[in-house]
mmCIF file of C-alpha atoms and ligand atoms in Angstrom:
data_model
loop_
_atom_site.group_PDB
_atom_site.id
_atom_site.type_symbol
_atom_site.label_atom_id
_atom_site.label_comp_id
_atom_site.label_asym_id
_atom_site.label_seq_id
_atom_site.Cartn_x
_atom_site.Cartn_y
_atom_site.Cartn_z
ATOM 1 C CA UNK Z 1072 -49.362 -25.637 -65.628
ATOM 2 C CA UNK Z 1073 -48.064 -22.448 -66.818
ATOM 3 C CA UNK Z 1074 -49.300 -20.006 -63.574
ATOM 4 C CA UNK Z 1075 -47.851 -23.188 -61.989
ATOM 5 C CA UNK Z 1076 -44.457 -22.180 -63.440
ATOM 6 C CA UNK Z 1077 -44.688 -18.439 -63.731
ATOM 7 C CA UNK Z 1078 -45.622 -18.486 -59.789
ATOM 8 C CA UNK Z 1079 -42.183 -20.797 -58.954
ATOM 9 C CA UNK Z 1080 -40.518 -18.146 -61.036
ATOM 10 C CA UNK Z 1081 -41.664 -15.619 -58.744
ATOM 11 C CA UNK Z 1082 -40.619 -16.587 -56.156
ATOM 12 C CA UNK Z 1083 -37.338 -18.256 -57.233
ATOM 13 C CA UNK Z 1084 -37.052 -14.276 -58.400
ATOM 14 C CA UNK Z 1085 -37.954 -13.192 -54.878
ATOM 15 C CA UNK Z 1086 -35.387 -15.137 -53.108
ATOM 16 C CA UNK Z 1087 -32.603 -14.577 -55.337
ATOM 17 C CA UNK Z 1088 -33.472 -10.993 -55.001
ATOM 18 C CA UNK Z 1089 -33.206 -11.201 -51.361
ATOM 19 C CA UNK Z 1090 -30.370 -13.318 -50.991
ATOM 20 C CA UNK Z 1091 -28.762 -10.616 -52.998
ATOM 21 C CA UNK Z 1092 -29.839 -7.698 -50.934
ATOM 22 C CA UNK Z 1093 -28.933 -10.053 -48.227
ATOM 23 C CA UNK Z 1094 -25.589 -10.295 -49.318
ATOM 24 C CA UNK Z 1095 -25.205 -6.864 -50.323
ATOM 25 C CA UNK Z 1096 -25.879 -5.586 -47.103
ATOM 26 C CA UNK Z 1097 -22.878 -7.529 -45.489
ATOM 27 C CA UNK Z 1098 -20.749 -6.845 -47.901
ATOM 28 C CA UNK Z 1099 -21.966 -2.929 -46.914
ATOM 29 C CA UNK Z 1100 -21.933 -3.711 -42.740
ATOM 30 C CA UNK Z 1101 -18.407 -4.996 -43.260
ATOM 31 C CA UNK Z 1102 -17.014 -2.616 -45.441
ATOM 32 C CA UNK Z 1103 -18.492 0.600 -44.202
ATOM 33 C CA UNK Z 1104 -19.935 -0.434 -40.796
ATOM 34 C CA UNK Z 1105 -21.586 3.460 -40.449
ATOM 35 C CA UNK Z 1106 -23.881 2.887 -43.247
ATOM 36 C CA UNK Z 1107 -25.504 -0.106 -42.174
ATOM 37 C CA UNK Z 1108 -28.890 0.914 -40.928
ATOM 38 C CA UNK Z 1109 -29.566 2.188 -44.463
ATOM 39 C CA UNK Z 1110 -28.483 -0.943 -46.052
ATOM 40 C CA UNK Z 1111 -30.912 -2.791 -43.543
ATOM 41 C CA UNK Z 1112 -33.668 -0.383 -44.645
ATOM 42 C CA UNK Z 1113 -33.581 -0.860 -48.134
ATOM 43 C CA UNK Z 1114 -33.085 -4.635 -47.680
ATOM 44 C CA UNK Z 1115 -36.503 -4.456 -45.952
ATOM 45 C CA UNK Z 1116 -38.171 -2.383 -49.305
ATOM 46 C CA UNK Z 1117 -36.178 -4.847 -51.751
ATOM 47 C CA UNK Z 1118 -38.257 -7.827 -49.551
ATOM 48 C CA UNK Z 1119 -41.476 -6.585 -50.062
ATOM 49 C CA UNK Z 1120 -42.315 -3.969 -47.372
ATOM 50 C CA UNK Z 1121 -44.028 -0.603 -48.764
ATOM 51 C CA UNK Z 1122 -45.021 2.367 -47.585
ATOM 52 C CA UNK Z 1123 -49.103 2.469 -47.941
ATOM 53 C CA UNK Z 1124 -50.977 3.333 -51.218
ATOM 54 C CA UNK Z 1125 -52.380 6.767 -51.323
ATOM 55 C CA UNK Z 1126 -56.034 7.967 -51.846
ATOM 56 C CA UNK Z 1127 -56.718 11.606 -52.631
ATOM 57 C CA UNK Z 1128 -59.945 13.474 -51.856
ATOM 58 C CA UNK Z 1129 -61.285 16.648 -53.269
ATOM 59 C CA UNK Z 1130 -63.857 18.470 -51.151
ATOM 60 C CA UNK Z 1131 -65.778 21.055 -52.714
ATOM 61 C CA UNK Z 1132 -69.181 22.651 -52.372
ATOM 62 C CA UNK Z 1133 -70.593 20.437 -51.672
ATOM 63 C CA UNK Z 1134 -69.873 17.123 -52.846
ATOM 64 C CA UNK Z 1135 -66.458 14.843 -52.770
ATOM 65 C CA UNK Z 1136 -64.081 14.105 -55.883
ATOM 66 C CA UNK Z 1137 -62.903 10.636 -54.788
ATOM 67 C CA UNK Z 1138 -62.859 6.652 -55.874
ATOM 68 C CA UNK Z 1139 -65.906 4.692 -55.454
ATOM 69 C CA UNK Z 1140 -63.567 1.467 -54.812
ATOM 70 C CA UNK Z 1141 -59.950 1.522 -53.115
ATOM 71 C CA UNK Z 1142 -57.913 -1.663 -51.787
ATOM 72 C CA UNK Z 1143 -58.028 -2.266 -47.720
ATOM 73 C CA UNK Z 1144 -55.578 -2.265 -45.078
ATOM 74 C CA UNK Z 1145 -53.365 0.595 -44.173
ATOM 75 C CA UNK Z 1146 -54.046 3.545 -46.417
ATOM 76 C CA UNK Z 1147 -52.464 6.862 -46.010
ATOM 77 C CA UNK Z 1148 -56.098 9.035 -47.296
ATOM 78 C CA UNK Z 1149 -55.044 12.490 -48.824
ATOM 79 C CA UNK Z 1150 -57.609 15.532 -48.524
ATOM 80 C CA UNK Z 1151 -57.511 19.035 -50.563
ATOM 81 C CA UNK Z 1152 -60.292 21.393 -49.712
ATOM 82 C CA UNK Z 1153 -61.133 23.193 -53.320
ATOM 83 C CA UNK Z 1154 -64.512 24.390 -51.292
ATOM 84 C CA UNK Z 1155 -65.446 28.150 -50.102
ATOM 85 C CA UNK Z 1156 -66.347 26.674 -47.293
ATOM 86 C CA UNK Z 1157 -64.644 24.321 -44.300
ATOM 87 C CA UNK Z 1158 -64.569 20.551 -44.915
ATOM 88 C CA UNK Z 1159 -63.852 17.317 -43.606
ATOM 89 C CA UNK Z 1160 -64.135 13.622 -44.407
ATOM 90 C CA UNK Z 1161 -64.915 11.362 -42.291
ATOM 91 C CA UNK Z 1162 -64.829 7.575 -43.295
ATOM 92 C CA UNK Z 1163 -66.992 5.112 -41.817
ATOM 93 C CA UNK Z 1164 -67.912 1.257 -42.505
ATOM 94 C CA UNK Z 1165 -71.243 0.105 -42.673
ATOM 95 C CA UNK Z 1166 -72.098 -3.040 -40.516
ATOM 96 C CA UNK Z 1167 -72.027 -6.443 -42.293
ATOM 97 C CA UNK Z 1168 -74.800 -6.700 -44.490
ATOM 98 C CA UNK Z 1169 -76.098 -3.174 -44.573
ATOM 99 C CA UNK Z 1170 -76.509 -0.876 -48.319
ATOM 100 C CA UNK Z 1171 -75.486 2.631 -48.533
ATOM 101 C CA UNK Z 1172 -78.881 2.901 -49.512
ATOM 102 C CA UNK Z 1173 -80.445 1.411 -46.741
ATOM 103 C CA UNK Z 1174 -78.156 3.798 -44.465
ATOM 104 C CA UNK Z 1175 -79.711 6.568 -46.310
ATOM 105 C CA UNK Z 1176 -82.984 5.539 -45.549
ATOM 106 C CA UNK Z 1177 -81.661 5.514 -41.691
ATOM 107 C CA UNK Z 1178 -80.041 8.426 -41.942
ATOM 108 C CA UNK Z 1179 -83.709 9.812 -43.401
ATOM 109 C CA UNK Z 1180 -85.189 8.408 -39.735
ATOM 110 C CA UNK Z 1181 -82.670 10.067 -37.460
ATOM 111 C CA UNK Z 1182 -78.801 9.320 -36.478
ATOM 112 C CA UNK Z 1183 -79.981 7.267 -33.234
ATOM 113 C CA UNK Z 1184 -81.292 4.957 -36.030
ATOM 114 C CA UNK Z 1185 -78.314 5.314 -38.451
ATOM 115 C CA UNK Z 1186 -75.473 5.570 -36.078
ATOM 116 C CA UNK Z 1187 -75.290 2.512 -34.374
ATOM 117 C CA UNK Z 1188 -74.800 1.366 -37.880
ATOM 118 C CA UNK Z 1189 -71.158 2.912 -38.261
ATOM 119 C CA UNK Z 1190 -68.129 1.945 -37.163
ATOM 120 C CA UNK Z 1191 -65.541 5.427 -37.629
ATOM 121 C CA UNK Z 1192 -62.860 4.902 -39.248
ATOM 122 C CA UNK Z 1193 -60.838 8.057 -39.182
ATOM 123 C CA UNK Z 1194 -60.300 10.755 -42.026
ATOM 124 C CA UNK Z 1195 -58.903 13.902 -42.477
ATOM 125 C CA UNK Z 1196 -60.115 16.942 -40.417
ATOM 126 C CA UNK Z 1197 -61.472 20.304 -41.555
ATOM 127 C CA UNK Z 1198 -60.070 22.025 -43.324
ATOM 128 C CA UNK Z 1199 -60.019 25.923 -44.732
ATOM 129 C CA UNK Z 1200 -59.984 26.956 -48.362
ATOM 130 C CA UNK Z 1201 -57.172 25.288 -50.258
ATOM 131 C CA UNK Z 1202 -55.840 23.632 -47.215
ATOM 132 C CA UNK Z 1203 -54.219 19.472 -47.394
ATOM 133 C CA UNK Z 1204 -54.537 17.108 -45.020
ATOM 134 C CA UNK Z 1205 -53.097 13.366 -44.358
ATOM 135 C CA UNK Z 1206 -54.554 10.530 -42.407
ATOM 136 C CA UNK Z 1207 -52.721 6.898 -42.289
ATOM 137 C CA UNK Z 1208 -55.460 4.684 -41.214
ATOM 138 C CA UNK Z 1209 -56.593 0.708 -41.436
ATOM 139 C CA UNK Z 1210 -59.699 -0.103 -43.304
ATOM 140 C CA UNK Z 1211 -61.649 -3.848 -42.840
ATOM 141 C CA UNK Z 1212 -62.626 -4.778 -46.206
ATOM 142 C CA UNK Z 1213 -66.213 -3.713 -46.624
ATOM 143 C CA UNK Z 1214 -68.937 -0.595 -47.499
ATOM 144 C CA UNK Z 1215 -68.185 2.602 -46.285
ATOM 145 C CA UNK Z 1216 -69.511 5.759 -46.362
ATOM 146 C CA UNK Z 1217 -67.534 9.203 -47.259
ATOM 147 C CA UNK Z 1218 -69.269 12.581 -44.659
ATOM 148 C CA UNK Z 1219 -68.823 15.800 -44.031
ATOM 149 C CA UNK Z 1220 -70.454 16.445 -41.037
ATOM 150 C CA UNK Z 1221 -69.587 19.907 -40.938
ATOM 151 C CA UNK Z 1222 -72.402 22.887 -40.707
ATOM 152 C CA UNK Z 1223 -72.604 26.021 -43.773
ATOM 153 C CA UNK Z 1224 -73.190 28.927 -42.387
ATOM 154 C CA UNK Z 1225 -77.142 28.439 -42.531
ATOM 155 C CA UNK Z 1226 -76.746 26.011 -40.197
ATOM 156 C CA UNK Z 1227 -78.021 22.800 -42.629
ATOM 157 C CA UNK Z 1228 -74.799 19.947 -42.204
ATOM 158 C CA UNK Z 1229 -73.111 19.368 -45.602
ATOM 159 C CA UNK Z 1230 -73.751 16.229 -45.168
ATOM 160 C CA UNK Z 1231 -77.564 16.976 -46.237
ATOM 161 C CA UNK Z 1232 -76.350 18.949 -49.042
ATOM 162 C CA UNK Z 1233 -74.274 16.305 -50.944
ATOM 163 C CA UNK Z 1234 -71.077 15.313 -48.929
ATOM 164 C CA UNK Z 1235 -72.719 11.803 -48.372
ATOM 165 C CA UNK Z 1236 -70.489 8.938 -51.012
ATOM 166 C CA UNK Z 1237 -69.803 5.247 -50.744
ATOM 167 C CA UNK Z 1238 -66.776 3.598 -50.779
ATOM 168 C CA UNK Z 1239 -66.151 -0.023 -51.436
ATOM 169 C CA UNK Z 1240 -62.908 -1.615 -49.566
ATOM 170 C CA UNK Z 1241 -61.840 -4.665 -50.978
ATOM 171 C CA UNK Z 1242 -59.218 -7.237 -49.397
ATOM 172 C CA UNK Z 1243 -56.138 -5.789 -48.491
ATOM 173 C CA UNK Z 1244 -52.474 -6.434 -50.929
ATOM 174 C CA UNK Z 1245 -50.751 -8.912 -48.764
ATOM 175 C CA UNK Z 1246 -47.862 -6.756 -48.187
ATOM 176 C CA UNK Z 1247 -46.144 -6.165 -45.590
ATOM 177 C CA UNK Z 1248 -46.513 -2.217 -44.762
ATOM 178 C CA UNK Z 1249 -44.512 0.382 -42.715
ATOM 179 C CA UNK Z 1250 -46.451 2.107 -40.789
ATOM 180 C CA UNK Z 1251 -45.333 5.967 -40.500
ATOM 181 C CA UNK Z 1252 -42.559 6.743 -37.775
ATOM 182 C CA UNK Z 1253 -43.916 8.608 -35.058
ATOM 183 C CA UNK Z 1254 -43.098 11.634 -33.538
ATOM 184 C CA UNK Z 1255 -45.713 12.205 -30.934
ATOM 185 C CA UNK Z 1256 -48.529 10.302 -29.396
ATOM 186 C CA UNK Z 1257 -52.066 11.409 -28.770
ATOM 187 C CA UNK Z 1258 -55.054 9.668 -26.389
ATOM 188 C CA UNK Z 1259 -58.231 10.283 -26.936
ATOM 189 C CA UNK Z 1260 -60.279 10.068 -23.580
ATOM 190 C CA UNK Z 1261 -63.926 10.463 -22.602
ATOM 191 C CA UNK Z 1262 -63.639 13.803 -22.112
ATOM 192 C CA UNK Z 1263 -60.251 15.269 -22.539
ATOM 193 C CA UNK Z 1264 -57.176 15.028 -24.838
ATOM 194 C CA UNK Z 1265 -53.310 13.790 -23.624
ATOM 195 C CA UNK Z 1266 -51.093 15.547 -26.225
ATOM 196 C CA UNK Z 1267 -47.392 14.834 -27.214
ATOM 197 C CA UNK Z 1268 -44.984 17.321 -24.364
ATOM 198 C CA UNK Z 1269 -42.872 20.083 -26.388
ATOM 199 C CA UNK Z 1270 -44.224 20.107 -29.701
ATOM 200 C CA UNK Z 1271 -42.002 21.652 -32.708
ATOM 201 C CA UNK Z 1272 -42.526 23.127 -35.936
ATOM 202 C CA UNK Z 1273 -42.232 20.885 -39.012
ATOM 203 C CA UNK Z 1274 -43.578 18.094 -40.728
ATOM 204 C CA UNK Z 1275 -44.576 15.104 -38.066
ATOM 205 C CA UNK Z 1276 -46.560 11.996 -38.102
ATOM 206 C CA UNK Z 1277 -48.762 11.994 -34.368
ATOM 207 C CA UNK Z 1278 -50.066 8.698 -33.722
ATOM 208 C CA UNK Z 1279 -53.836 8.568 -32.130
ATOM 209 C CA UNK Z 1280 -55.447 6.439 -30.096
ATOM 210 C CA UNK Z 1281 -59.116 6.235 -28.939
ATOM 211 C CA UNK Z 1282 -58.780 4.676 -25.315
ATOM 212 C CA UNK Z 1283 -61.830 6.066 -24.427
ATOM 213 C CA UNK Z 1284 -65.718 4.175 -24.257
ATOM 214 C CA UNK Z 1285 -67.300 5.811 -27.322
ATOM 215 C CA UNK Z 1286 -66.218 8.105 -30.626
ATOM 216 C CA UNK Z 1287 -63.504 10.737 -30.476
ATOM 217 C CA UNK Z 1288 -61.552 13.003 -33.005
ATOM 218 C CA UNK Z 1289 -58.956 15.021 -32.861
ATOM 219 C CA UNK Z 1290 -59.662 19.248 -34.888
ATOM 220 C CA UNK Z 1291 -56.796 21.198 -34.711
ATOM 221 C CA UNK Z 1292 -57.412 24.529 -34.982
ATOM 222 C CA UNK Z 1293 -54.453 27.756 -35.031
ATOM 223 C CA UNK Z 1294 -55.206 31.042 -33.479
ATOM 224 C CA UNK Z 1295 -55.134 33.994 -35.888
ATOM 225 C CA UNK Z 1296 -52.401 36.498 -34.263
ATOM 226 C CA UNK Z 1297 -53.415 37.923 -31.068
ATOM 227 C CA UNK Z 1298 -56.583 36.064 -31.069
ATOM 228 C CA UNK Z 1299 -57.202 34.350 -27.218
ATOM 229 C CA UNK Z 1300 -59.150 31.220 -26.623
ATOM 230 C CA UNK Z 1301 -61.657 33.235 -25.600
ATOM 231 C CA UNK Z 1302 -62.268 34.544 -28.927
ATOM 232 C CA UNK Z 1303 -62.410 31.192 -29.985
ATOM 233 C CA UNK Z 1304 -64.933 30.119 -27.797
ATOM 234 C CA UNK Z 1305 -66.912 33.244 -28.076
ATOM 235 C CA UNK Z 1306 -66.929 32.869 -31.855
ATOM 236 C CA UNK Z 1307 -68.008 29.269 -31.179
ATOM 237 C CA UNK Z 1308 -70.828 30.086 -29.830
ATOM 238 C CA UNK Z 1309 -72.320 33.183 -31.609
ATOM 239 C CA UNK Z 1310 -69.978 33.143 -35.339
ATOM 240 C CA UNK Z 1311 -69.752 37.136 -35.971
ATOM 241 C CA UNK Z 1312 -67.363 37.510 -38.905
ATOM 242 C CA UNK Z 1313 -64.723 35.813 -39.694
ATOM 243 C CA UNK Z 1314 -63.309 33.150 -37.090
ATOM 244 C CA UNK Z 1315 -60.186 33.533 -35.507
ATOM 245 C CA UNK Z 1316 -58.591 30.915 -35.951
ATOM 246 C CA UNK Z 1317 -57.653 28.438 -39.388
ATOM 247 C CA UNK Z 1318 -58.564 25.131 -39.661
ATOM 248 C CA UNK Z 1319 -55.710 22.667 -39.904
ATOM 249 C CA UNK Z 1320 -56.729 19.242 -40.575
ATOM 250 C CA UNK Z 1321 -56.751 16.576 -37.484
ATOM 251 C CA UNK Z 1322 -58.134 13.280 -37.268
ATOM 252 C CA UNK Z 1323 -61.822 12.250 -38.204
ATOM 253 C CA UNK Z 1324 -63.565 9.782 -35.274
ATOM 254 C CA UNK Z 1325 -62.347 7.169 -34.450
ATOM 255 C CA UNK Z 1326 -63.478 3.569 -32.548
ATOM 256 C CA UNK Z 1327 -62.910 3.419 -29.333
ATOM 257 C CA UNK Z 1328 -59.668 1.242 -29.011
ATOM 258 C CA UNK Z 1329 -58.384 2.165 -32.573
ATOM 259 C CA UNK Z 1330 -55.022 3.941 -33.168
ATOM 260 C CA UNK Z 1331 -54.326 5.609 -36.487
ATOM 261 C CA UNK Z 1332 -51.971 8.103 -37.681
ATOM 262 C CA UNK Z 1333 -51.966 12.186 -38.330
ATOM 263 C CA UNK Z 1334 -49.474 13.521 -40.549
ATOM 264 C CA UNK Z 1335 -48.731 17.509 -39.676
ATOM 265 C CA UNK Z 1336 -47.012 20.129 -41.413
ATOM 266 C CA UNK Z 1337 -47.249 22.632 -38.161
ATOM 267 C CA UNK Z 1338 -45.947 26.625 -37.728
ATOM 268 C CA UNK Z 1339 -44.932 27.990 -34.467
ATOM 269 C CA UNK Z 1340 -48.078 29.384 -33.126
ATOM 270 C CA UNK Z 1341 -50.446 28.980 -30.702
ATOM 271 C CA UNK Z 1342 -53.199 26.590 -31.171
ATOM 272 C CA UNK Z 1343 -56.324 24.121 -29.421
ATOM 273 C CA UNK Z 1344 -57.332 20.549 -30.164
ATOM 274 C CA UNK Z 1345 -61.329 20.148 -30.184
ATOM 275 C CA UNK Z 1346 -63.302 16.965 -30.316
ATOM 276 C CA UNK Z 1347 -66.772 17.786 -31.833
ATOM 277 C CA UNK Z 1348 -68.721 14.565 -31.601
ATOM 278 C CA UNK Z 1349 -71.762 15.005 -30.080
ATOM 279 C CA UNK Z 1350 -72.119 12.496 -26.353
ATOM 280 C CA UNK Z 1351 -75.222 10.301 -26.866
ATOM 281 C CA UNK Z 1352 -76.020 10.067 -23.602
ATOM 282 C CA UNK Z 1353 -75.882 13.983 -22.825
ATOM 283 C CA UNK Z 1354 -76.720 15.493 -26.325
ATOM 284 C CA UNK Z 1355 -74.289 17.408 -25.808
ATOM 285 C CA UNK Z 1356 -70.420 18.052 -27.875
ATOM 286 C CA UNK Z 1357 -67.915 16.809 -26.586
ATOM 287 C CA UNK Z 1358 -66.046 20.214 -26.656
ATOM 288 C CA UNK Z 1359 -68.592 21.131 -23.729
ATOM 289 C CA UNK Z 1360 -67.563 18.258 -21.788
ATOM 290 C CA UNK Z 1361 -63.923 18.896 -21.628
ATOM 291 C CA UNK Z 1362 -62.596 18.335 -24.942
ATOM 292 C CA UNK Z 1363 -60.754 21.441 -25.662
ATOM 293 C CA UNK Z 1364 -56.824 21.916 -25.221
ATOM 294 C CA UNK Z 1365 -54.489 24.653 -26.311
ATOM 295 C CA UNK Z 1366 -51.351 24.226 -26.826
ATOM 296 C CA UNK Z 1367 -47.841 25.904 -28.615
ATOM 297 C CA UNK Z 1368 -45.759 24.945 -31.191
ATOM 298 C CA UNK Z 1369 -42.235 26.188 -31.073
HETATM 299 CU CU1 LIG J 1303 -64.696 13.184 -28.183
#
């Protein structure tokens, strides 16, 4: 009887408060015509709309700082690398029904065994020492796993030394969320990258989308001065010293068909997009198949 009553209240609350936003933002339109878009925007926040909840990540060496259980839906995921080394975090969801611990046994037989048991869910890419990173992406209710993928310098994945966590999802808020406004749009493609024309410095939200037939990401990486993508690739190849380039976040892989979003914070410089996910049908990365771009920033 009483949640009965508190939950009429509610919403009796809710609709007075939007009848009043309502109202307010006439008053606004009529008065002051030129201020009505904003009016209409907060109207929309005053209804119930929100901006998504944010979940922060500490990488370190080598292990992750982060919640064991976050709410679903659209999640803007925040990374800080507090490592020596590079790192990234990828999230994945386990397939219905699966453990984390049974996908550590897989994983303990071999990723043709444990893979097919992932779908990607995006994350933020590597990054250097003390760099930050932001990822808005969507997130099924459900057990996922927290990577990092990414090599030391002896060659053994960091994945294998401790960068392996769960997550639990649960049901999303029923809110409605506004998704980030987009500057630029990115397609991922089996084998090459379609990047936004023109792009400027500043802070800028790039929305991606997988519309190829099997995993993608999106590394961005920024040449140190005078360095030539030929450094980069030579580096690549045989590391000698220090790389020549920094690593600037990107987007972790993704499903094909999914679209998430990458929040930037880019200098003018000259820089390359790489996708590193290895082609199961080749072996090889897809950087050998085609998956490397440069490209400016003014
Ligand atoms: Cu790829």
């Amino acid at each position: 009887m009483f949640t009965h009553t508190l939950k009429q209240h509610v919403i009796m609350a809710a609709a007075t408060t939007l009848a009043a936003v309502l109202l307010a933002a006439c008053a606004n339109a009529q008065a002051q015509p030129s201020t009505a878009p904003a009016a209409v925007a907060e109207a929309a926040v005053e209804a119930g709309v929100v901006t998504p909840p944010v979940v922060e990540i500490v990488t370190k060496d080598h292990f992750f700082e982060a919640p064991a259980e976050i709410e679903g839906g659209w999640v803007t995921v925040k990374s800080r690398n507090e490592g020596a080394e590079p790192h990234h975090v990828q999230l994945a969801r386990l397939s219905d029904g699966v453990t984390f611990e049974a996908f550590v046994e897989a994983l303990q037989q071999g990723p043709e065994v444990a893979f097919p048991m992932l779908s990607l869910a995006g994350g933020p890419g590597p990054l250097d020492t003390g760099g930050e990173a932001a990822v808005t992406v969507e997130l099924a209710p459900g057990q996922y796993i927290l990577a990092d993928f990414l090599p030391s310098a002896d060659g053994v994945p960091h994945i294998a030394k401790g960068m392996l966590a769960p997550l639990t999802v649960t049901a999303a808020p029923e809110l409605a969320v506004a998704l980030p406004e987009v500057a630029g749009e990115v397609k991922l493609m089996s084998f090459s990258f379609a990047l936004p024309q023109n792009i400027q410095a500043g802070e800028q939200v790039w929305q991606v989308t997988n519309e190829g037939d099997q995993w993608h990401e999106i590394s961005l990486i920024k040449l140190a001065e005078g360095k030539t993508m030929m450094d980069v690739t030579h580096w690549m190849h045989a590391p000698d010293g220090p790389p020549p380039f920094t690593n600037v976040g990107g987007m972790q892989g993704i499903d094909p068909g999914e679209s998430a979003y990458l929040h930037l914070n880019l200098t003018p410089g000259e820089y390359a997009v790489l996708c590193h996910i290895p082609d199961p049908a080749s072996g090889k990365a897809h950087t050998e198949l085609g998956m490397v771009m440069p490209f400016t920033v003014k």
